[in-house]
mmCIF file of N, CA and C in Angstrom:
data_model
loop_
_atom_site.group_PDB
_atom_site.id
_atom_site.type_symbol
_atom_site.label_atom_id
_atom_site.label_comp_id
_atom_site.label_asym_id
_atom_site.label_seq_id
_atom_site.Cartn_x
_atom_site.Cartn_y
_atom_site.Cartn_z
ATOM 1 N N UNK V 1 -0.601 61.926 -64.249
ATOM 2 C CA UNK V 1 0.587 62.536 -63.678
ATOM 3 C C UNK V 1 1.822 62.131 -64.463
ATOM 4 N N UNK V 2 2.941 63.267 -65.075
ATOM 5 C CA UNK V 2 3.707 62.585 -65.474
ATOM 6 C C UNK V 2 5.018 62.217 -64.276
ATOM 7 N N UNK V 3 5.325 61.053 -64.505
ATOM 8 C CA UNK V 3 6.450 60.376 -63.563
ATOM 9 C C UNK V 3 7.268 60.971 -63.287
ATOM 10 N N UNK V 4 8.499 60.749 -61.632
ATOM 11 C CA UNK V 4 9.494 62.013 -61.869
ATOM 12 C C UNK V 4 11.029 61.028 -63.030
ATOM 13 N N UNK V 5 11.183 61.994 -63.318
ATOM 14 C CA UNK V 5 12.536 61.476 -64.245
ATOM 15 C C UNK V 5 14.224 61.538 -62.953
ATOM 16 N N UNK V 6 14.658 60.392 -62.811
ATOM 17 C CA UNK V 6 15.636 60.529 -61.931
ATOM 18 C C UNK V 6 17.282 60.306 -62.496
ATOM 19 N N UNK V 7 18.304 61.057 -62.228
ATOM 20 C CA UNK V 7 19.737 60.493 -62.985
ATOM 21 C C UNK V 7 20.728 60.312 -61.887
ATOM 22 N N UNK V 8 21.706 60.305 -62.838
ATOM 23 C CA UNK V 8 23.211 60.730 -61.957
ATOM 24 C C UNK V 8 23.572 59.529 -60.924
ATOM 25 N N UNK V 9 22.855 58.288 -61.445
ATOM 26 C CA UNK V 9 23.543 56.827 -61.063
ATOM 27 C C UNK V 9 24.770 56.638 -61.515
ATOM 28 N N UNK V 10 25.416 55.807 -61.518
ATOM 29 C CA UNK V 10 26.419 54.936 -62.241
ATOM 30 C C UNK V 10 27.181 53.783 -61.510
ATOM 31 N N UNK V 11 28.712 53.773 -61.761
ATOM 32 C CA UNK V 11 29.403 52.531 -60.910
ATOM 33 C C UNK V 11 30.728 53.474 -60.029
ATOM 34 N N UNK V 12 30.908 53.578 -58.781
ATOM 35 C CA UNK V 12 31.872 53.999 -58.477
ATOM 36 C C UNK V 12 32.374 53.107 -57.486
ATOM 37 N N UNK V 13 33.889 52.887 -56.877
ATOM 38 C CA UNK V 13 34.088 52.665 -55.732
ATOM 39 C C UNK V 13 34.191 53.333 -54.289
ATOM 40 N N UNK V 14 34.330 52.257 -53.381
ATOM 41 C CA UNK V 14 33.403 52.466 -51.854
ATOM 42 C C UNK V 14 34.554 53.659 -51.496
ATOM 43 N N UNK V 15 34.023 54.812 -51.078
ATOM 44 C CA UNK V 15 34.206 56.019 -50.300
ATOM 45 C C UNK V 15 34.147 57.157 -51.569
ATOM 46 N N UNK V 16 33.831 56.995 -52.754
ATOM 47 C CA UNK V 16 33.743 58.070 -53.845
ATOM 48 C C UNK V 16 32.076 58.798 -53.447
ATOM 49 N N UNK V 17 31.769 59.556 -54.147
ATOM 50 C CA UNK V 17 30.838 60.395 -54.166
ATOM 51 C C UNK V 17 29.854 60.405 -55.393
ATOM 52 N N UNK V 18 28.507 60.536 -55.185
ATOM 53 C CA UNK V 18 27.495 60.693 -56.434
ATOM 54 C C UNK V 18 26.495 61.776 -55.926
ATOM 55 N N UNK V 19 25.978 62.546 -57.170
ATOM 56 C CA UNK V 19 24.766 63.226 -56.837
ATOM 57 C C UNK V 19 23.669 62.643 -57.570
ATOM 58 N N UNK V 20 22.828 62.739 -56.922
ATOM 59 C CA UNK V 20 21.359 62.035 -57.864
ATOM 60 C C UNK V 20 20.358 62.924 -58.165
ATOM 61 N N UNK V 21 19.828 63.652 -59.230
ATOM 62 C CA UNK V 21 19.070 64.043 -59.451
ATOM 63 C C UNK V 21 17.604 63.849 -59.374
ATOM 64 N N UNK V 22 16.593 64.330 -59.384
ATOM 65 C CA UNK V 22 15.043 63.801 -59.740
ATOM 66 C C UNK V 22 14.215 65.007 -60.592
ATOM 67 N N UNK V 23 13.748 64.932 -61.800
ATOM 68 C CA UNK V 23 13.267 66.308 -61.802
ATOM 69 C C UNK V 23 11.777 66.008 -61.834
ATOM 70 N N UNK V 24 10.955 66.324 -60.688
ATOM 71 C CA UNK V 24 9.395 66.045 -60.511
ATOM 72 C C UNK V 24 8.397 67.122 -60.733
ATOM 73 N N UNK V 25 7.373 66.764 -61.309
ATOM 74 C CA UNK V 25 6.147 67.556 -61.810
ATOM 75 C C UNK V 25 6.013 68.452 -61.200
ATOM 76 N N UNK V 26 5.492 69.579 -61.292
ATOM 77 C CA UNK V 26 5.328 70.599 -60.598
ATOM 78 C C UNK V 26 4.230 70.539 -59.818
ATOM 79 N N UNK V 27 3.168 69.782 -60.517
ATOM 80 C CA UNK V 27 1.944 69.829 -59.600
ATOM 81 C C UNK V 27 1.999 68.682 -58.304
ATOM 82 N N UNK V 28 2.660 68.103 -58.271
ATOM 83 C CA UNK V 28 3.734 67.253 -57.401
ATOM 84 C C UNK V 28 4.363 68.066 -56.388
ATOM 85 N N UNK V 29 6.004 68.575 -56.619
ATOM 86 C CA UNK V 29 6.497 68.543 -56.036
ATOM 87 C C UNK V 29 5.912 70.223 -55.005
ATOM 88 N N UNK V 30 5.087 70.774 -55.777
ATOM 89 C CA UNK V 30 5.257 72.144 -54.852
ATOM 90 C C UNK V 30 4.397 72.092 -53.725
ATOM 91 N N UNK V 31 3.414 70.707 -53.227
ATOM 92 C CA UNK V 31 2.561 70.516 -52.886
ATOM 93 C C UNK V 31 2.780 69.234 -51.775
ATOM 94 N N UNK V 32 3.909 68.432 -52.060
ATOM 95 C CA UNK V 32 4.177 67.337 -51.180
ATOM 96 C C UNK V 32 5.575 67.346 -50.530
ATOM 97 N N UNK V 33 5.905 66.593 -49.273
ATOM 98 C CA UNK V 33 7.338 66.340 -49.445
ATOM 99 C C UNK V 33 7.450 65.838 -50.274
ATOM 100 N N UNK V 34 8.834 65.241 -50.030
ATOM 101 C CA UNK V 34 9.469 64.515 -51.435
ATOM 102 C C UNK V 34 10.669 63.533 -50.593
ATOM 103 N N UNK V 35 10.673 62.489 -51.151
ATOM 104 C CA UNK V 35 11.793 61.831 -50.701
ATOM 105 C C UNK V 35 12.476 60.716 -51.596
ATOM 106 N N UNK V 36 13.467 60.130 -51.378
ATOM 107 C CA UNK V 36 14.267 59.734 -51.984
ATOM 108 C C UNK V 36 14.184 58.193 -51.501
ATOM 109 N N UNK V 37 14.438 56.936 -52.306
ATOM 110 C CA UNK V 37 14.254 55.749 -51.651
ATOM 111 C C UNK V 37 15.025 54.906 -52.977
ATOM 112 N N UNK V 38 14.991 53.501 -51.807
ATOM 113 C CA UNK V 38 16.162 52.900 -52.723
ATOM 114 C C UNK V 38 15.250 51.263 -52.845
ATOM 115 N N UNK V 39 15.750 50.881 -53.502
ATOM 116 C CA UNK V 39 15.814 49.274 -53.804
ATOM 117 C C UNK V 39 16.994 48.364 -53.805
ATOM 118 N N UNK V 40 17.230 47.370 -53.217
ATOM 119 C CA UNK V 40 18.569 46.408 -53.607
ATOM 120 C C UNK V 40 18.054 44.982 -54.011
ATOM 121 N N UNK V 41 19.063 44.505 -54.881
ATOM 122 C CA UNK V 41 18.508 42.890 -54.971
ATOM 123 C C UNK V 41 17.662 42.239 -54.285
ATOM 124 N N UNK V 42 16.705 41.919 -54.426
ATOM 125 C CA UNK V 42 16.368 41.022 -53.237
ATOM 126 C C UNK V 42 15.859 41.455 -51.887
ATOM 127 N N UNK V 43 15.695 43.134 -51.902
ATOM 128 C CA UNK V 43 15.276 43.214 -50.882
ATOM 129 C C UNK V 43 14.102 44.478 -51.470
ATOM 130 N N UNK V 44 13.076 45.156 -50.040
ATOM 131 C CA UNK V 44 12.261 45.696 -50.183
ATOM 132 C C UNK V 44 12.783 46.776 -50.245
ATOM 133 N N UNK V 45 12.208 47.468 -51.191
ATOM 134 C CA UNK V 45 11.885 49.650 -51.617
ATOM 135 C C UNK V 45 11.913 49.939 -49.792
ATOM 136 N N UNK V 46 13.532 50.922 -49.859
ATOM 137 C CA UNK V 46 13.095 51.336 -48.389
ATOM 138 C C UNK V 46 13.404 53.278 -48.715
ATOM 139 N N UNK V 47 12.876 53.569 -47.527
ATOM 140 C CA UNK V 47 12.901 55.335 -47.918
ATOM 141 C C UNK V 47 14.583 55.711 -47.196
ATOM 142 N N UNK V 48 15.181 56.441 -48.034
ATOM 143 C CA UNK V 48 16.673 56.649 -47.221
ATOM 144 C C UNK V 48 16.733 58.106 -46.827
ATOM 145 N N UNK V 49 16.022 59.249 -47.660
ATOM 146 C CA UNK V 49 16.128 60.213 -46.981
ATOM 147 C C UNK V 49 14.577 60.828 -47.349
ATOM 148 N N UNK V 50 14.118 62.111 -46.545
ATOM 149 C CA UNK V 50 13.081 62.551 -46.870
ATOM 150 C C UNK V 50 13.271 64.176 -45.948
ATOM 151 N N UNK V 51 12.565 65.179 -47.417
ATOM 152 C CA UNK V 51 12.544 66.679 -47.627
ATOM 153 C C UNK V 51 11.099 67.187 -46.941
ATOM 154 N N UNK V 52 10.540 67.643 -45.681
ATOM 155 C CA UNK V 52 9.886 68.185 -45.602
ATOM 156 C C UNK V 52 9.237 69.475 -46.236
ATOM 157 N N UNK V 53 7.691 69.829 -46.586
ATOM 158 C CA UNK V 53 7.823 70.838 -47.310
ATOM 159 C C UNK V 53 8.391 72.326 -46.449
ATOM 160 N N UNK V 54 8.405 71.635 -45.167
ATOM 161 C CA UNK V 54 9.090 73.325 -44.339
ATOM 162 C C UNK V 54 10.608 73.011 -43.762
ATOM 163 N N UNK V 55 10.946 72.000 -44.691
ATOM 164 C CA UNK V 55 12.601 71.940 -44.842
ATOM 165 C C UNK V 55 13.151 70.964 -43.922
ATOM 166 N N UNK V 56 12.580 70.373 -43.065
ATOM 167 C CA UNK V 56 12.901 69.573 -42.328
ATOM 168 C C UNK V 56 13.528 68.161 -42.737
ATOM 169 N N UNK V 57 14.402 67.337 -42.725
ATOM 170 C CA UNK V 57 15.156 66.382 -43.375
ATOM 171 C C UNK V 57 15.312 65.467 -42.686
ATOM 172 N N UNK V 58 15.247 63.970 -42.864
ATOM 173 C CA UNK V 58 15.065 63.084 -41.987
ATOM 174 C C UNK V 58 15.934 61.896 -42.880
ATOM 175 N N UNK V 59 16.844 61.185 -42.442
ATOM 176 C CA UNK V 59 17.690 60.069 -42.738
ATOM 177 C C UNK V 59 17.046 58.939 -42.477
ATOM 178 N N UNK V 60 17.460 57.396 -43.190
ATOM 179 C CA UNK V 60 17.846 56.656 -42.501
ATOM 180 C C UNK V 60 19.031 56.179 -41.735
ATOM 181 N N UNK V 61 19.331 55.662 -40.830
ATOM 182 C CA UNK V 61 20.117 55.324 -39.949
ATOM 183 C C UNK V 61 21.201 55.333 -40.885
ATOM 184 N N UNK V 62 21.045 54.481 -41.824
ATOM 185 C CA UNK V 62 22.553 53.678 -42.410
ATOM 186 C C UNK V 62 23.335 54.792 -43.756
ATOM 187 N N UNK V 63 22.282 55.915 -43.933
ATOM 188 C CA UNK V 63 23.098 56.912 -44.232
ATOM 189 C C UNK V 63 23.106 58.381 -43.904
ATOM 190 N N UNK V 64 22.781 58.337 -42.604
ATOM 191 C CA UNK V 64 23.122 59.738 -41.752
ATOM 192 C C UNK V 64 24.297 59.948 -41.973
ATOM 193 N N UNK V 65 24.708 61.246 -41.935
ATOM 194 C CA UNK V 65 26.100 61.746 -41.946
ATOM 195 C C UNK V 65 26.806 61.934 -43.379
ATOM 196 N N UNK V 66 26.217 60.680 -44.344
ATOM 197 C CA UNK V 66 27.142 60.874 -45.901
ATOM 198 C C UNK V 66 25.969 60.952 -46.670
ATOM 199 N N UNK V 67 25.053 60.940 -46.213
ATOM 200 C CA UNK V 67 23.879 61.899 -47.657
ATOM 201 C C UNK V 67 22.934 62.902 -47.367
ATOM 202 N N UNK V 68 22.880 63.597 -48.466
ATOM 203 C CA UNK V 68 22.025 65.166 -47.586
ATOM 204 C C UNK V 68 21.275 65.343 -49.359
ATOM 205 N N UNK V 69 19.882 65.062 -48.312
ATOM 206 C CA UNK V 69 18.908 65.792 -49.649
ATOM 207 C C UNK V 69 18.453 67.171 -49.270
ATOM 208 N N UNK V 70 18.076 67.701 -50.595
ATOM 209 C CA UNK V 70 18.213 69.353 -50.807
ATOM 210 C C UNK V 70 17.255 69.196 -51.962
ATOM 211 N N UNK V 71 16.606 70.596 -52.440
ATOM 212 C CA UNK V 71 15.615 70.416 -53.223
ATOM 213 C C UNK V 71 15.662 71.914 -54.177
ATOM 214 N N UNK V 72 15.258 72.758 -55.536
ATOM 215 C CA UNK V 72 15.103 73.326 -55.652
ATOM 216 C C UNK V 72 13.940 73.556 -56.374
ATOM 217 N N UNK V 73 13.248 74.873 -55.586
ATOM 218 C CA UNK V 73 12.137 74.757 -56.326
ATOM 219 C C UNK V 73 11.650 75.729 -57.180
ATOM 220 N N UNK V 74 12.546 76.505 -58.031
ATOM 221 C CA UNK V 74 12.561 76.708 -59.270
ATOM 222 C C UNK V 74 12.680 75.690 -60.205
ATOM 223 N N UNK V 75 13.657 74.669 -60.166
ATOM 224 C CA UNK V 75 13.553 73.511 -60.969
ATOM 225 C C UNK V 75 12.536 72.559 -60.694
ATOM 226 N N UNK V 76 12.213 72.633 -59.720
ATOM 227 C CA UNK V 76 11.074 71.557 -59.310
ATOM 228 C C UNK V 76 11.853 70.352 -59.387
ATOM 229 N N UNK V 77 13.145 70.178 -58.552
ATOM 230 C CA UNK V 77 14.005 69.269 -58.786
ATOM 231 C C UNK V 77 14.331 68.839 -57.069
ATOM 232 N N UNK V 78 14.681 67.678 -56.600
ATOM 233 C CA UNK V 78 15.446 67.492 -56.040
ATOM 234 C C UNK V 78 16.721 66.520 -56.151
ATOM 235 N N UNK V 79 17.646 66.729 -55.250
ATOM 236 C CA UNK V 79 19.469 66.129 -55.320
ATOM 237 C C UNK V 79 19.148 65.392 -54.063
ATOM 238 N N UNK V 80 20.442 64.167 -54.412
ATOM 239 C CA UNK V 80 20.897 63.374 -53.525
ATOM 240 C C UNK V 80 21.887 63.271 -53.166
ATOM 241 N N UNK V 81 22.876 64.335 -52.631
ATOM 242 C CA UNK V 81 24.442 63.664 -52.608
ATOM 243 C C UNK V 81 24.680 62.554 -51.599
ATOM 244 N N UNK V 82 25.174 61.856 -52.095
ATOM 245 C CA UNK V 82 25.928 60.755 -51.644
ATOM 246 C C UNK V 82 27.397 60.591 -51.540
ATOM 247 N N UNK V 83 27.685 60.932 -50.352
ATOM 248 C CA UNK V 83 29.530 61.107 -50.005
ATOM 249 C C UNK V 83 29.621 59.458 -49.309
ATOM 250 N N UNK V 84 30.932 59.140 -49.458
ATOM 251 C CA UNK V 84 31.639 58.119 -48.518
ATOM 252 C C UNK V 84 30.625 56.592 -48.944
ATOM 253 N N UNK V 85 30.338 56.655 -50.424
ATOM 254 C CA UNK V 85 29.707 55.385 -50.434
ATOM 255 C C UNK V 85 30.258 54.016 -50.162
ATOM 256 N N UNK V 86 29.061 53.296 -49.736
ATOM 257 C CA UNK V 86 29.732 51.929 -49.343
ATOM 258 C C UNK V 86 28.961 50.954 -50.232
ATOM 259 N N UNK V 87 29.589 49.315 -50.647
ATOM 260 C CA UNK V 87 28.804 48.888 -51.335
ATOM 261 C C UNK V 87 27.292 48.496 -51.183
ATOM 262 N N UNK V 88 27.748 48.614 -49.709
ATOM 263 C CA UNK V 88 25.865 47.899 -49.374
ATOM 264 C C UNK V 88 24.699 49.290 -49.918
ATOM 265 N N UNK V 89 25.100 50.358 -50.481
ATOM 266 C CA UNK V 89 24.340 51.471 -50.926
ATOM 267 C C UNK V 89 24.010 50.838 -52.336
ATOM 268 N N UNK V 90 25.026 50.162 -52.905
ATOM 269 C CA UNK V 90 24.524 49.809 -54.349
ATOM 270 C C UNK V 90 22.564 49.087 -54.140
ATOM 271 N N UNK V 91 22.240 49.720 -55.442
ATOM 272 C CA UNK V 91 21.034 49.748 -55.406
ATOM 273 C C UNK V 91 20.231 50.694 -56.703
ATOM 274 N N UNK V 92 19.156 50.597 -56.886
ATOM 275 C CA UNK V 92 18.134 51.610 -57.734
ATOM 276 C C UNK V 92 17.339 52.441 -56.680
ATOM 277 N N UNK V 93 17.874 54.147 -56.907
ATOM 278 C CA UNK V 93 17.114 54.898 -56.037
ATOM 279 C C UNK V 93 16.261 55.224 -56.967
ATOM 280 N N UNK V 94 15.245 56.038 -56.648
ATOM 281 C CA UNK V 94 13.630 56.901 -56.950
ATOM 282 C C UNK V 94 13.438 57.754 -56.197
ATOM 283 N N UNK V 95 13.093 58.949 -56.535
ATOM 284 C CA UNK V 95 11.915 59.674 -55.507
ATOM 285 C C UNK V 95 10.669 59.565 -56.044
ATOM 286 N N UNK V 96 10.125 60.095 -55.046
ATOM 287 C CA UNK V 96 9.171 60.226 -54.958
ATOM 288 C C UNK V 96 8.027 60.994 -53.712
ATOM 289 N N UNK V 97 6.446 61.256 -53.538
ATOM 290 C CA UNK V 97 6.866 62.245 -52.566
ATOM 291 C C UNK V 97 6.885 61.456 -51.768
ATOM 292 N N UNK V 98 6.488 61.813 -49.961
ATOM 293 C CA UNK V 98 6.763 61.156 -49.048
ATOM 294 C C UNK V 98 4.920 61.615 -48.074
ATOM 295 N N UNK V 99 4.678 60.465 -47.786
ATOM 296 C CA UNK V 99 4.607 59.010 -48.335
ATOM 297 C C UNK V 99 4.530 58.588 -49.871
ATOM 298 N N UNK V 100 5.244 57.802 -49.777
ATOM 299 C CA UNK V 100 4.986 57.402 -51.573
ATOM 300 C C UNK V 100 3.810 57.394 -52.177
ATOM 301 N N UNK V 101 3.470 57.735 -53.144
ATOM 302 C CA UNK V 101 2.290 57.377 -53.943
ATOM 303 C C UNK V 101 2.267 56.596 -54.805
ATOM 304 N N UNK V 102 1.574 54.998 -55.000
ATOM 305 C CA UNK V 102 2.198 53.912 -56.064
ATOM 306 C C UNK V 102 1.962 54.581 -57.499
ATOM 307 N N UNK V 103 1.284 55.327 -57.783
ATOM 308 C CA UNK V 103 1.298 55.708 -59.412
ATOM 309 C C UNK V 103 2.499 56.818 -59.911
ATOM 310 N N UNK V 104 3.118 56.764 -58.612
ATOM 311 C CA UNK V 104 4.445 58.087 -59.025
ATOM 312 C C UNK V 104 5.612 57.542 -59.146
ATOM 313 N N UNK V 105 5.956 56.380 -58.955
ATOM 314 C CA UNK V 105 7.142 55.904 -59.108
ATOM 315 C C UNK V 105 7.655 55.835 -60.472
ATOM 316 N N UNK V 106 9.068 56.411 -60.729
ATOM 317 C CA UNK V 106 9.730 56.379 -62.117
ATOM 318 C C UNK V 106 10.982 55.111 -62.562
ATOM 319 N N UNK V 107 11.240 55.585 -63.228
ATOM 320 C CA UNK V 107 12.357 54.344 -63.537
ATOM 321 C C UNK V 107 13.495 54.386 -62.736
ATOM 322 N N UNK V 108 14.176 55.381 -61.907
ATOM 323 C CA UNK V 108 14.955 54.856 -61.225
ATOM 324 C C UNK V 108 16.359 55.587 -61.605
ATOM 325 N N UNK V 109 16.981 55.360 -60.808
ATOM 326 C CA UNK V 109 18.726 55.362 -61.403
ATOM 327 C C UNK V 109 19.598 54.615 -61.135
ATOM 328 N N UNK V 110 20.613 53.904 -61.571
ATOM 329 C CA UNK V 110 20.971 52.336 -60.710
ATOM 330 C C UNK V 110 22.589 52.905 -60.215
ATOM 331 N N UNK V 111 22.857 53.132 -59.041
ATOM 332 C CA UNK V 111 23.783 53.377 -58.095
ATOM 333 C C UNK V 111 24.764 51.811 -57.622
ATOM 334 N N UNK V 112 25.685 51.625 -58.274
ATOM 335 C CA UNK V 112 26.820 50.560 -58.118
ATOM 336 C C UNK V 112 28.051 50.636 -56.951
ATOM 337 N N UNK V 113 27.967 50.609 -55.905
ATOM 338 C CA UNK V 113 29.535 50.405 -55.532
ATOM 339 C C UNK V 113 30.084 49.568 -55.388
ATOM 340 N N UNK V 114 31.782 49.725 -55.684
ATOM 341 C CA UNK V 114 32.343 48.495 -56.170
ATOM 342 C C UNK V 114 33.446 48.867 -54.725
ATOM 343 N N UNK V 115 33.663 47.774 -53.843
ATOM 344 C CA UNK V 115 34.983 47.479 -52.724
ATOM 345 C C UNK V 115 36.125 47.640 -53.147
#
């Protein structure tokens, strides 16, 4: 399988905005959800949002309201916007589908907010 390729990290400060890209395999994404998940220092890979394949969208708690995943599947891509970031978001997101699969995980994109 090739890995999904993810972008559109960088460093911003707390209440700016990012979109995150993923662009995942086709034989992947047209076939699974897909979801989006993060890592922080020191702590465990948690899932923050997730794309049902019949569109259904599910948050975690701590960013309901300022992130909305969306998917297209002509590109075989999905987005992450991220509005109203706070620093505790800093972190390395991934997708991947949902439930994760350990051989699908990619390198990541590293998401900074600065107070």
């Amino acid at each position: 399988q090739v890995q999904p390729v993810e972008s559109g990290g960088g460093l911003v400060q707390a209440g700016e905005s990012l979109r995150l890209s993923c662009a995942a395999s086709g034989s992947i994404f047209g076939f699974n959800a897909m979801g989006w998940y993060r890592q922080a220092p020191g702590k465990q890979r948690e899932l923050v949002a997730g794309l049902t394949r019949g569109g259904e969208t599910k948050y975690d708690d701590s960013v309901k309201g300022r992130f909305t995943i969306s998917r297209d599947n002509v590109k075989n891509t999905i987005y992450l916007q991220m509005n109203s970031l706070k620093p505790e978001d800093t972190a390395v997101y991934y997708c991947n589908t949902l439930p994760a699969m350990n051989y699908y995980w990619g390198q990541g994109t590293q998401v900074t907010v600065s107070s």
